[in-house]
Short mmCIF file of C-alpha atoms in Angstrom, two decimals:
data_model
loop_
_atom_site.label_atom_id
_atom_site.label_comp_id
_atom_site.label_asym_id
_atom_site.label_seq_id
_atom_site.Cartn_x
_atom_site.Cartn_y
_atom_site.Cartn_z
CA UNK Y 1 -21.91 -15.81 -12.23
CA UNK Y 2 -24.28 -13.40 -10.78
CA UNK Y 3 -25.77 -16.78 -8.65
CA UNK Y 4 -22.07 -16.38 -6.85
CA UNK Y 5 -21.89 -12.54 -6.63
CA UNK Y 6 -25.53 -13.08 -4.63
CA UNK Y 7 -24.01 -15.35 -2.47
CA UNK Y 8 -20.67 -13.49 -1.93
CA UNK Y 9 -23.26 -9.82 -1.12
CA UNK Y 10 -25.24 -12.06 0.95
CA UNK Y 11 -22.31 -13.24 3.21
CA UNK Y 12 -19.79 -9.93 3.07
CA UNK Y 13 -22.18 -6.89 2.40
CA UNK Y 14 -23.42 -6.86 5.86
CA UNK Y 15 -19.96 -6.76 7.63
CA UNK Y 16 -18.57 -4.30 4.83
CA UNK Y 17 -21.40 -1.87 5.48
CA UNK Y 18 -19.78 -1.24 9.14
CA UNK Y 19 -16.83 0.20 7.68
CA UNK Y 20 -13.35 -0.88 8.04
CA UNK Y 21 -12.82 -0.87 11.64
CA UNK Y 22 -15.53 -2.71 12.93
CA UNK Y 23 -15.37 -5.08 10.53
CA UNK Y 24 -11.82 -6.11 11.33
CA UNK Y 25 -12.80 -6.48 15.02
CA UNK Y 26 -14.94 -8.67 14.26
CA UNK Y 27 -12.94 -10.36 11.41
CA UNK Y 28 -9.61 -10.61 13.82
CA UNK Y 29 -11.67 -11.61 17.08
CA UNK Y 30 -13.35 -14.77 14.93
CA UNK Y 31 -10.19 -16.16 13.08
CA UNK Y 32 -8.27 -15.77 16.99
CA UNK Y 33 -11.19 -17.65 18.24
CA UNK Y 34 -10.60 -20.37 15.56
CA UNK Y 35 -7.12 -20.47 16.65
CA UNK Y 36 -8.46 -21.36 20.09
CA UNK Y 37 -7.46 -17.96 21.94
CA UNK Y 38 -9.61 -17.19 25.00
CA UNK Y 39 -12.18 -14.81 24.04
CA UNK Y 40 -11.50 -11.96 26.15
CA UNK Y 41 -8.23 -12.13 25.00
CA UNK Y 42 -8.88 -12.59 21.05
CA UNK Y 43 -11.94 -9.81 21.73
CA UNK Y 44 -8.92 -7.35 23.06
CA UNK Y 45 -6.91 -8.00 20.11
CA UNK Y 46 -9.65 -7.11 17.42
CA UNK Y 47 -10.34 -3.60 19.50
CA UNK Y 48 -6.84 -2.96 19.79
CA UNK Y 49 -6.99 -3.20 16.12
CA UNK Y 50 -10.03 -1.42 15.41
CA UNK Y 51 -8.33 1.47 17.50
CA UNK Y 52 -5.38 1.56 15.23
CA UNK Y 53 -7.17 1.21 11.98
CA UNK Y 54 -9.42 4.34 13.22
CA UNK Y 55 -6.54 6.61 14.61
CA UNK Y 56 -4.54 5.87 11.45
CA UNK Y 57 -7.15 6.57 9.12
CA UNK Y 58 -8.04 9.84 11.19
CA UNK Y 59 -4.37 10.96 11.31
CA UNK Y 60 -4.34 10.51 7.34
CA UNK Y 61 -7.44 12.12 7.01
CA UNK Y 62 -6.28 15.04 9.11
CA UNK Y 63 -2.97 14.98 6.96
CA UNK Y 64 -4.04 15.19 3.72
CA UNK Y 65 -7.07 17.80 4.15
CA UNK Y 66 -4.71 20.24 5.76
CA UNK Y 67 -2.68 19.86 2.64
CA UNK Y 68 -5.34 19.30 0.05
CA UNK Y 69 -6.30 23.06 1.06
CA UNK Y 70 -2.61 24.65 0.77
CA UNK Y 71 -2.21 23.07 -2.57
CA UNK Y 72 -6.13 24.14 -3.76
CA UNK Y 73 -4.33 28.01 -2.99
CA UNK Y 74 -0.74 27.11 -4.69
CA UNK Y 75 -3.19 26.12 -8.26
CA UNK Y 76 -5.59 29.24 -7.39
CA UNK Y 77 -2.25 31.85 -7.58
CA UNK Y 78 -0.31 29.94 -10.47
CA UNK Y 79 -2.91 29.33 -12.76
CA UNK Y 80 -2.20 26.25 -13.45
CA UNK Y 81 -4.43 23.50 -14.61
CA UNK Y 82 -5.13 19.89 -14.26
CA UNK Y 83 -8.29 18.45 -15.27
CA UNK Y 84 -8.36 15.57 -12.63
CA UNK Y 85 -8.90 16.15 -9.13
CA UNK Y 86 -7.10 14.12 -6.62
CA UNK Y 87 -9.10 12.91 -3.77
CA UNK Y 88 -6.93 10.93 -2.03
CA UNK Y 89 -7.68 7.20 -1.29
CA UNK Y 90 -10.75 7.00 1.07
CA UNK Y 91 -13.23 8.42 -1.73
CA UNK Y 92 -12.01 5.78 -3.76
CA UNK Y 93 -12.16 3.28 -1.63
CA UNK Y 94 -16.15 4.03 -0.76
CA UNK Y 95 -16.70 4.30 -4.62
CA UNK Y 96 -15.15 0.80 -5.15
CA UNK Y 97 -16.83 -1.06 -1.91
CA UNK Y 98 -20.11 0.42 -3.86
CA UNK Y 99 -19.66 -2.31 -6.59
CA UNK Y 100 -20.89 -5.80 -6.10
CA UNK Y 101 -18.36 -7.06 -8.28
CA UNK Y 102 -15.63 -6.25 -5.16
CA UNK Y 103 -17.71 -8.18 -2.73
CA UNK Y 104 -17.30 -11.43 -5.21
CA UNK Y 105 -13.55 -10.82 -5.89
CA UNK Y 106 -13.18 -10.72 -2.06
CA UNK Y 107 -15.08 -13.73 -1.99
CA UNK Y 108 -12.86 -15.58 -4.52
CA UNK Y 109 -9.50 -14.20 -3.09
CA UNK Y 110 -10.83 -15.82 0.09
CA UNK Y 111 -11.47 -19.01 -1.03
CA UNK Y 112 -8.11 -18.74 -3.08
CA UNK Y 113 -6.14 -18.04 0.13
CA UNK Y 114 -7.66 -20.99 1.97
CA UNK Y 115 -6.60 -23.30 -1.29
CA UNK Y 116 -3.15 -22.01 -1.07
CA UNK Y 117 -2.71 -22.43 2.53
CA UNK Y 118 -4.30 -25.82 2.29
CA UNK Y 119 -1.85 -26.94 -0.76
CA UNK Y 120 1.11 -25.40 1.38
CA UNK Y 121 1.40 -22.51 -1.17
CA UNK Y 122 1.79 -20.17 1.25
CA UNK Y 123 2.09 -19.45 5.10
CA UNK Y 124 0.18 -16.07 5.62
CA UNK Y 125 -3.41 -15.81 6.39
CA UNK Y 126 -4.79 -12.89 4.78
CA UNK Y 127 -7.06 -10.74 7.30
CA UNK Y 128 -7.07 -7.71 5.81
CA UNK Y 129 -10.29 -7.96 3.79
CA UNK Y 130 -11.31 -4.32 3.88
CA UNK Y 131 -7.88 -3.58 1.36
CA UNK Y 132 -8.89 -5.73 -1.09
CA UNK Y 133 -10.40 -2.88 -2.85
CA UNK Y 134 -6.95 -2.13 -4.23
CA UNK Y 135 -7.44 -5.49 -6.41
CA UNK Y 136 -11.31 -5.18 -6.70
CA UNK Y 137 -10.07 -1.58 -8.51
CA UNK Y 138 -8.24 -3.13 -10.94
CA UNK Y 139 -10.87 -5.94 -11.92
CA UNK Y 140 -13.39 -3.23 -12.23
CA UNK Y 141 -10.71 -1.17 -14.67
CA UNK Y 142 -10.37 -4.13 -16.31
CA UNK Y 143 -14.18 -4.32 -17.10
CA UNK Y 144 -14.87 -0.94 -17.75
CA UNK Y 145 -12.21 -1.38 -20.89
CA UNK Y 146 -13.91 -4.02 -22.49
CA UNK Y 147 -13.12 -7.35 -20.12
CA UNK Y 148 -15.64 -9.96 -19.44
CA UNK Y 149 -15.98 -11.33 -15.32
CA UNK Y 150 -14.55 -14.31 -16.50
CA UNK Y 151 -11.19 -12.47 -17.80
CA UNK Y 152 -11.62 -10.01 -15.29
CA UNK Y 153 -11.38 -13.05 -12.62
CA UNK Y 154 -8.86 -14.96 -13.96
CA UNK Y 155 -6.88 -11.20 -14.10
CA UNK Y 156 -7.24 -10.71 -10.18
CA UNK Y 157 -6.70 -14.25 -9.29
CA UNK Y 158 -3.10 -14.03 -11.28
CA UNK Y 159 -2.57 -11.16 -9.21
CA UNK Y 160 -3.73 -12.03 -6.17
CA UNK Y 161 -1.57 -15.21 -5.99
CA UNK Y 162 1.16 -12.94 -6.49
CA UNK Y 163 0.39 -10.60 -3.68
CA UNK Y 164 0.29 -13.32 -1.37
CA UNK Y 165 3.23 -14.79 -2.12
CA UNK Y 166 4.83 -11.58 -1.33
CA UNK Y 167 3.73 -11.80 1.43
CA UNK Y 168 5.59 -14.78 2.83
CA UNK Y 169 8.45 -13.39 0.42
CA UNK Y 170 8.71 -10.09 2.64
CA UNK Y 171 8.27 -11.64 6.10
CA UNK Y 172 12.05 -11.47 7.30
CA UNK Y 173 12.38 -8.73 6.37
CA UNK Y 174 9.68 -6.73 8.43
CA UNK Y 175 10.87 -8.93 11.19
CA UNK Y 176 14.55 -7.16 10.52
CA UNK Y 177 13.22 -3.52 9.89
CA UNK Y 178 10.51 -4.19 13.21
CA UNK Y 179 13.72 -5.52 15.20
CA UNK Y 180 11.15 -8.84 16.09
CA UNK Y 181 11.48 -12.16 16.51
CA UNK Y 182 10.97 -14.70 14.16
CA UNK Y 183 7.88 -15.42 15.99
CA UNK Y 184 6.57 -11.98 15.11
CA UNK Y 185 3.67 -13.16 12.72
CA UNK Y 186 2.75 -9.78 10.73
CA UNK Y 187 3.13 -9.45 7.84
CA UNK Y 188 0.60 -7.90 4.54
CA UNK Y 189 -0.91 -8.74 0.67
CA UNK Y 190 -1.14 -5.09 0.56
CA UNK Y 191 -0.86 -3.99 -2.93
CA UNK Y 192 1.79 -1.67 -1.99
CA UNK Y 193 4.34 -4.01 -1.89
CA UNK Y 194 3.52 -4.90 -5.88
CA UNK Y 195 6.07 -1.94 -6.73
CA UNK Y 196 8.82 -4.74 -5.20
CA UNK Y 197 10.01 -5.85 -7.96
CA UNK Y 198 10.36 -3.03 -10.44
CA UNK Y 199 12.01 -1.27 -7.73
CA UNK Y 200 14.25 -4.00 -6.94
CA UNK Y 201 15.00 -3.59 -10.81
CA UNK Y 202 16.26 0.02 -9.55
CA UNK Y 203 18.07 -1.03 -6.78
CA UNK Y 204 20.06 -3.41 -8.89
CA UNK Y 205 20.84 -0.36 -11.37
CA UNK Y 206 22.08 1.64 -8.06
CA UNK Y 207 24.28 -1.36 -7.20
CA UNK Y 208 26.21 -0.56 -10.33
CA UNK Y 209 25.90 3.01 -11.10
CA UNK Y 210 25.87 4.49 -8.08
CA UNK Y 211 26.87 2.43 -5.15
CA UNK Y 212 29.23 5.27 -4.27
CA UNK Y 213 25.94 7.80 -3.00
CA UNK Y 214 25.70 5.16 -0.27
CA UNK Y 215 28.28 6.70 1.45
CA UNK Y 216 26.33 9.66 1.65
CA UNK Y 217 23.09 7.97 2.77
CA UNK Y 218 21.93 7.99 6.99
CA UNK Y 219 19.92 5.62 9.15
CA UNK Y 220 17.26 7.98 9.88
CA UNK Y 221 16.49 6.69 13.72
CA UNK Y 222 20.21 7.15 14.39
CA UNK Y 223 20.37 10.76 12.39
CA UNK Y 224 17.66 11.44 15.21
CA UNK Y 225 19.73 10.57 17.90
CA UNK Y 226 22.63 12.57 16.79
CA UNK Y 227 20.82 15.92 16.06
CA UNK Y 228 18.08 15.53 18.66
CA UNK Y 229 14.84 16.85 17.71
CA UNK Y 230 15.91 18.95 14.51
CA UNK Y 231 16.22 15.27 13.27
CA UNK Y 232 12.85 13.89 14.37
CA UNK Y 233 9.18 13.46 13.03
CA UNK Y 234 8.24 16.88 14.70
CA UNK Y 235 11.00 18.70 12.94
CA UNK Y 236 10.24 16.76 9.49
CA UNK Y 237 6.38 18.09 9.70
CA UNK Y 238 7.91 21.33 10.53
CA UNK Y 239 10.17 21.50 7.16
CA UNK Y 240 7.46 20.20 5.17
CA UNK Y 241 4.79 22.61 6.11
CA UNK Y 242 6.79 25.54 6.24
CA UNK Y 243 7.82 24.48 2.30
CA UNK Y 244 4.24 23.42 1.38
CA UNK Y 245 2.76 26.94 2.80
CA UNK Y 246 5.82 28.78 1.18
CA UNK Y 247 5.18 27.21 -2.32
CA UNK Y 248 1.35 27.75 -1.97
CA UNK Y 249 2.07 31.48 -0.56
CA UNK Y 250 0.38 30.98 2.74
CA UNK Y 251 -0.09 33.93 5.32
CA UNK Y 252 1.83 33.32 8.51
CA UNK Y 253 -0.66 31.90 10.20
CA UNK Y 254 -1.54 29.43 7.57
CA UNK Y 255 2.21 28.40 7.56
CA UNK Y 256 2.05 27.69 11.26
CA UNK Y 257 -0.57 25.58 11.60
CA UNK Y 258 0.21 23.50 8.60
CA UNK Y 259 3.76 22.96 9.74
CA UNK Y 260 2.31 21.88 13.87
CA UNK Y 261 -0.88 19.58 12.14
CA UNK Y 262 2.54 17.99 10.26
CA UNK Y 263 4.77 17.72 12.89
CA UNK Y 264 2.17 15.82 14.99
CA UNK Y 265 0.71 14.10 12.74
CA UNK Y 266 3.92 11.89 11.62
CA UNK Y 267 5.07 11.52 15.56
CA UNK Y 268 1.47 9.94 16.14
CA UNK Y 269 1.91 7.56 12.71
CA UNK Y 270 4.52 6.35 15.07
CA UNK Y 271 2.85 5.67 18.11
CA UNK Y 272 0.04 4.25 16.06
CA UNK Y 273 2.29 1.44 14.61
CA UNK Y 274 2.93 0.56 17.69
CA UNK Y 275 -0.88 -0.47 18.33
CA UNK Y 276 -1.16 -2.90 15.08
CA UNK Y 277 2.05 -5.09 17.10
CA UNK Y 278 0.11 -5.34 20.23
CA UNK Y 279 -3.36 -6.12 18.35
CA UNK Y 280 -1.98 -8.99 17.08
CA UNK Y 281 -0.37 -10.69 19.83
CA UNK Y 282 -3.41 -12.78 21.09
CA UNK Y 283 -3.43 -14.04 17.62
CA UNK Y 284 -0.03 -14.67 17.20
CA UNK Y 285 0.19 -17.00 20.70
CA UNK Y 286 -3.17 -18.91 19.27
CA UNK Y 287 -1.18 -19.46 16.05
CA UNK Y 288 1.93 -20.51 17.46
CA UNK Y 289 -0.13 -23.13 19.19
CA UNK Y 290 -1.95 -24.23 16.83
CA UNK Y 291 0.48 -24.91 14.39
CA UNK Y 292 2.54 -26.61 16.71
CA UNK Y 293 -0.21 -29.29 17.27
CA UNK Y 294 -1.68 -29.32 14.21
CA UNK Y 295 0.71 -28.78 11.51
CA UNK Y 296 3.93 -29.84 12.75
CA UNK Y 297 5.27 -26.99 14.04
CA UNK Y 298 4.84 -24.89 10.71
CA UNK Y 299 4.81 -21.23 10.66
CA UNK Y 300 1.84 -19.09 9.99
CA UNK Y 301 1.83 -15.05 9.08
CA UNK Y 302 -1.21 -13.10 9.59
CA UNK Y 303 -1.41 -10.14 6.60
CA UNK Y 304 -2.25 -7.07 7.91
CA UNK Y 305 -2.55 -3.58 6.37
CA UNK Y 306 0.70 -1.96 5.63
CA UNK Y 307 0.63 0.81 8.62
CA UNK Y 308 1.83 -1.35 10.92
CA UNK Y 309 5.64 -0.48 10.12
CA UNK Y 310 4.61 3.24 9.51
CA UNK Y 311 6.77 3.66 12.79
CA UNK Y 312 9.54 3.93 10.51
CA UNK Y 313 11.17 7.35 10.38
CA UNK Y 314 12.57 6.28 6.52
CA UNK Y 315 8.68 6.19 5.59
CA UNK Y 316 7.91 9.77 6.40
CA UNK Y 317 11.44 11.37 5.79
CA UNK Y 318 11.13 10.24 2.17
CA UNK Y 319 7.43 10.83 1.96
CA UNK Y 320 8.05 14.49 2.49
CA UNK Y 321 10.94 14.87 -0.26
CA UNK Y 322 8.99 13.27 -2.44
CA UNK Y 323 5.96 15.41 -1.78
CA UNK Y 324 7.37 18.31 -3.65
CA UNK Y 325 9.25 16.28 -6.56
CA UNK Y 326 5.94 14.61 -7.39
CA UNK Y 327 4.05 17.90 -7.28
CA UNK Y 328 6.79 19.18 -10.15
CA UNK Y 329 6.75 16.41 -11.91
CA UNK Y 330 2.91 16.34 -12.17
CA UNK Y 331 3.38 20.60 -13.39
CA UNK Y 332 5.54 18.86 -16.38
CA UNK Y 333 5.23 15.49 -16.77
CA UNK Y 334 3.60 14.34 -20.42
CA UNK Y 335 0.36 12.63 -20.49
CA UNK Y 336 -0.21 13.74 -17.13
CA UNK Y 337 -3.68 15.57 -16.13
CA UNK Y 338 -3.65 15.19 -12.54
CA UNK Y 339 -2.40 17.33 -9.76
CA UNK Y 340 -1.30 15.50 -6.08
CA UNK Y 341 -3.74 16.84 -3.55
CA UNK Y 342 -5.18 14.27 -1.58
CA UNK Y 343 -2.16 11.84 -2.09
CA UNK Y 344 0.72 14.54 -1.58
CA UNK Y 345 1.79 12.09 1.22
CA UNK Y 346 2.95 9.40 -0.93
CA UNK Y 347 2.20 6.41 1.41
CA UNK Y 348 1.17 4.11 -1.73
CA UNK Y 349 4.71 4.66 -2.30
CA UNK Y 350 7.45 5.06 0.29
CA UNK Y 351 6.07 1.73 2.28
CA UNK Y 352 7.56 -0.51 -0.80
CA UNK Y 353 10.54 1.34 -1.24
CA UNK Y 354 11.51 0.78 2.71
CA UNK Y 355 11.02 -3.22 1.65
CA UNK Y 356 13.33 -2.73 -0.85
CA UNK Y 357 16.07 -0.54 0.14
CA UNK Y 358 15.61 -1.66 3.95
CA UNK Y 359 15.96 2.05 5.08
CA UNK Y 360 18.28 3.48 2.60
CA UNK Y 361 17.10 7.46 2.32
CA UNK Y 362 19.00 8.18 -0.93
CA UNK Y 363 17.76 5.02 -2.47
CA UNK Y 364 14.19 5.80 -1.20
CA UNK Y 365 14.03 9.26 -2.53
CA UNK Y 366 15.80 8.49 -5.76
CA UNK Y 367 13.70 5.51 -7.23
CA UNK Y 368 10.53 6.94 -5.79
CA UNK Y 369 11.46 10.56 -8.04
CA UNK Y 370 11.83 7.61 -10.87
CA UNK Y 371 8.65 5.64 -10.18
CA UNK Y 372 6.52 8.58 -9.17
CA UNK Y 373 5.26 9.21 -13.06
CA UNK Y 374 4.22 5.62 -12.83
CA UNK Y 375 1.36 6.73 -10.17
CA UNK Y 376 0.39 9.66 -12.08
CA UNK Y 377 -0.21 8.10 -15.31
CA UNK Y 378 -1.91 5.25 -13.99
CA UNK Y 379 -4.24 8.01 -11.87
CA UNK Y 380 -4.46 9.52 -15.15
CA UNK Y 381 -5.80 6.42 -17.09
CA UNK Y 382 -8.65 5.66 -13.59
CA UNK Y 383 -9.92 8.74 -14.02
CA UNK Y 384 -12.52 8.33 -16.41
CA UNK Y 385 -13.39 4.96 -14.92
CA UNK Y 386 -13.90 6.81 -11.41
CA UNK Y 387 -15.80 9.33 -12.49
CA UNK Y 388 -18.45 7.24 -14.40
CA UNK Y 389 -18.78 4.65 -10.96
CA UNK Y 390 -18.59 8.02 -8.93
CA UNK Y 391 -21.54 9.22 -10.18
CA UNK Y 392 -23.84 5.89 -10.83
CA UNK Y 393 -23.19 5.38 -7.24
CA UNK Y 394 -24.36 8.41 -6.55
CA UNK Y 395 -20.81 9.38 -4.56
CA UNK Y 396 -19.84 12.14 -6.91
CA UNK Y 397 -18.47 14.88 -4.90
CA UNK Y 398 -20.05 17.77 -4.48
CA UNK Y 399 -19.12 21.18 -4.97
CA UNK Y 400 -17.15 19.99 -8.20
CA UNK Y 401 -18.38 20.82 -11.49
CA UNK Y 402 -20.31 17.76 -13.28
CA UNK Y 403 -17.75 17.37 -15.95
CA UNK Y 404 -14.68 17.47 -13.89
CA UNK Y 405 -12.70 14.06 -13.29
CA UNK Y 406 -11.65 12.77 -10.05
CA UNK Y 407 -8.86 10.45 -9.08
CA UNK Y 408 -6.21 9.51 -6.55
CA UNK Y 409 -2.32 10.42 -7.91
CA UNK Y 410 -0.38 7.69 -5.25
CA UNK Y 411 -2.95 4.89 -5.50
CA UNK Y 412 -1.89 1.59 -4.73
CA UNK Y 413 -0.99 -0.81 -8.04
CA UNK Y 414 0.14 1.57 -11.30
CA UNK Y 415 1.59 -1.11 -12.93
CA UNK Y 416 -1.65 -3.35 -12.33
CA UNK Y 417 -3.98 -1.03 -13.90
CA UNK Y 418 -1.97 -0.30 -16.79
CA UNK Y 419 -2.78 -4.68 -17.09
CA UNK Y 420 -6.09 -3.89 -17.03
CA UNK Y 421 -6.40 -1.61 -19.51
CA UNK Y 422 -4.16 -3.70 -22.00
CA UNK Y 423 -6.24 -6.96 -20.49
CA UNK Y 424 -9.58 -5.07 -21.11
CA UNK Y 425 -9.07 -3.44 -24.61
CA UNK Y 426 -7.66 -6.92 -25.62
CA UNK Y 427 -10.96 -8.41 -24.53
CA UNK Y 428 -12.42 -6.83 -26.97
CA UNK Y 429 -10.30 -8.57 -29.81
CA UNK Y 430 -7.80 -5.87 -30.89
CA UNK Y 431 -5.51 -7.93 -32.22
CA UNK Y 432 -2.82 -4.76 -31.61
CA UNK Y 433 -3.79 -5.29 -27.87
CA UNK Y 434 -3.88 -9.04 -27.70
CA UNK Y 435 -0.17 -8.97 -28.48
CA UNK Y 436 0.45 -5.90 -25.82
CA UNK Y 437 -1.36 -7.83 -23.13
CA UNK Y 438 0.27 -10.71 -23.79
CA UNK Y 439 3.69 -9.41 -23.81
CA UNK Y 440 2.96 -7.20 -20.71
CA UNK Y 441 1.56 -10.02 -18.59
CA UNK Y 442 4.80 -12.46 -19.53
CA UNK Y 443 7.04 -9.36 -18.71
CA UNK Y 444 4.62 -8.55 -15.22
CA UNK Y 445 5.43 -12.28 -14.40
CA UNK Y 446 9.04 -13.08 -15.16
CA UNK Y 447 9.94 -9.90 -13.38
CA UNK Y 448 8.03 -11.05 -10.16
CA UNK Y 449 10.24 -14.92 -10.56
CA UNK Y 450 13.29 -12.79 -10.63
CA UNK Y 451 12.56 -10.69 -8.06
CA UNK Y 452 11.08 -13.77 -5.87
CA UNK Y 453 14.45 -15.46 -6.37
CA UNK Y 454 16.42 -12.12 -4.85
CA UNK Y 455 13.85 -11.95 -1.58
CA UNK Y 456 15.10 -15.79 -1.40
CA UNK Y 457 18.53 -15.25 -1.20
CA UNK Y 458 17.87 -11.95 1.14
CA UNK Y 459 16.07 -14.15 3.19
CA UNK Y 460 18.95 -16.87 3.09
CA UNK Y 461 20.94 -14.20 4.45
CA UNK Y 462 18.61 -13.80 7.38
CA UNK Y 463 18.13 -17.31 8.30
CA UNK Y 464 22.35 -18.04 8.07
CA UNK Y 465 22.79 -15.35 10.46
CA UNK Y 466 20.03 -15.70 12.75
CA UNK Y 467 21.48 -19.63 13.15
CA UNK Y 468 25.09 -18.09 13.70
CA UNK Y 469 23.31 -15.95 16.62
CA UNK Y 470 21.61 -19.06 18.08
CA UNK Y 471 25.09 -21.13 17.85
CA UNK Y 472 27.17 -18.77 19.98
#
């Protein structure tokens, strides 16, 4: 295969090397153009784009460092140690974009999208090219546990015909939770959203056990109205900080400026999400038209990175509860030997459990407190993997000591890596983990079909009442 992972450097490396913003100019400006959108208007789109993909990754940034460095105090005056060192996602994400092997894994989920759309296996175009690191990550987990690139392949295509499938699977309801049309065509193969169905799994369990806390739970955007600003994004930074600067004794000072970088850091998330709708609407009309001429009026999604429905208040307010949950539960949890720095904001997280819950706060907060070890272990397990590319690549932090290992604690996909590692130490013909791998991937799959066959009937729900709208 290395013939293929030539020709897949040869065609992606180039564009990759520009980083993610440019590159989705250019990527969103050429598929417009393909959809016959007038060029100024299909160039506007991509730098609409690129704008939001570079604010959002600078408000992150901005985030995260501010409360990397209360949390480096909080472990300096506790004494309290664990061995991996979270650097948040964008480390990662350079370290994996340093492997060849992602470039040919983008190049096969590629021609795997174009397959599906062409066998009407799905309706969403996948744009989002720079996130398929997330998958890349786990085929290169896979590998460095004993798999083979032909196992390793076979492992990200099962999973990437999964994630796109969610895709379509998900689309109503970001149209409900975006208040947009049908028309509206975003939608995203983030991995993110592969948490769906165990949390679903939860949700059910809440259904039963404790449907009665639902009385207790809020609509965030209307708590907002009600209390005014004590209820909104500012105020939610404010709480956070001021409890982040407390735990990690802070001066005064300290405590102020974390809480204000907080406050308006989640208003502008908002604002931001804002920018990913309007980036796509050149693309959306060109769709619209072309499937009306050319395939009978069928529907098309575009998948986008998840941040465009980061204007959610649910997303942050549960974010920031969970912040300090997983940061205990990390201090306790067994097996654990990270500590949350760079992911304290939990957005591999909270994203999937607004799908799920559609916007229930006490559903949010309590499955994520569930779920959260999930991320932890599975940063856990990376870890050594990380390290070893970290340093071949030559993208080793510095300022670390050389035998310290470095991770992310909310990365995108637990449940996927803990595959690879059964997939990769099966590869190697341990009969113990044949069986394990086996079982898992059955298990991984049937719970998808079930969960599949709940978004169906959700969906059901949305298409009966959107028809009872259109009849009165």
């Amino acid at each position: 295969m290395s013939g293929i992972i030539d020709f897949a450097n040869a065609i992606f490396k180039p564009l990759i090397d520009l980083g993610a913003a440019p590159m989705m100019l250019i990527v969103l400006t050429i598929i417009a153009l393909i959809f016959r959108v007038k060029f100024s208007k299909a160039l506007e789109g991509g730098i609409k784009l690129a704008i939001a993909l570079t604010a959002i990754s600078a408000v992150i940034g901005l985030l995260t460092t501010a409360f990397q460095d209360a949390l480096n105090a909080f472990v300096k005056s506790t004494g309290i140690q664990l061995s991996v060192t979270d650097l948040g996602w964008a480390p990662l994400a350079t370290i994996t974009w340093g492997s060849p092997y992602t470039l040919f894994f983008l190049l096969v989920m590629v021609i795997v999208n174009i397959v599906m759309i062409v066998l009407d296996k799905t309706n969403t175009l996948d744009v989002d090219i720079f996130d398929i690191w997330h998958l890349a990550f786990v085929g290169l987990l896979a590998m460095f546990f004993g798999a083979n690139l032909l196992i390793t392949t076979l492992l990200v295509i099962f999973i990437g015909v999964l994630k796109i499938i969610n895709s379509d699977l998900m689309k109503p309801t970001f149209n409900d939770l975006l208040h947009a049309p049908a028309s509206n065509p975003m939608t995203t193969t983030h991995m993110n959203y592969m948490m769906n169905p165990i949390i679903m799994v939860f949700d059910k369990l809440f259904d039963v056990i404790f449907p009665w806390l639902d009385k207790f739970d809020f609509d965030a955007a209307a708590l907002n109205k009600k209390i005014g600003f004590w209820g909104s994004k500012f105020a939610i930074g404010i709480y956070l900080g001021i409890f982040i600067g407390l735990l990690s004794h802070q001066g005064v000072k300290e405590i102020f400026t974390l809480s204000f970088t907080a406050a308006f850091c989640l208003e502008l998330f908002s604002l931001i999400g804002s920018w990913f709708i309007a980036a796509v609407e050149p693309l959306s009309q060109g769709i619209t038209d072309f499937a009306n001429k050319r395939l009978k009026g069928r529907t098309m999604n575009v998948g986008l990175d998840w941040p465009f429905i980061a204007g959610r208040a649910e997303i942050w307010a549960a974010a920031n509860v969970l912040a300090p949950i997983m940061l205990l539960e990390a201090l306790v949890l067994p097996g654990n030997k990270i500590l949350p720095l760079g992911g304290i904001i939990a957005m591999g997280v909270t994203p999937a459990l607004l799908v799920v819950t559609r916007g229930k706060i006490i559903r949010m907060i309590v499955i994520g407190a569930i779920e959260l070890p999930l991320f932890l272990w599975a940063g856990t397990l990376s870890a050594p993997m990380v390290t070893e590319t970290a340093k071949k690549l030559g993208a080793f932090p510095k300022g670390l000591a050389s035998g310290t290992l470095i991770s992310h604690s909310t990365m995108e996909g637990p449940v996927e890596k803990f595959l690879a590692y059964l997939v990769g130490n099966a590869s190697t013909g341990q009969i113990k983990f044949v069986l394990y791998a086996a079982l898992a991937l059955v298990a991984y799959l049937l719970i998808f079909i079930w969960y599949a066959q709940q978004m169906k009937k959700r969906n059901k729900v949305y298409a009966d009442e959107a028809a009872a709208k259109a009849a009165k």
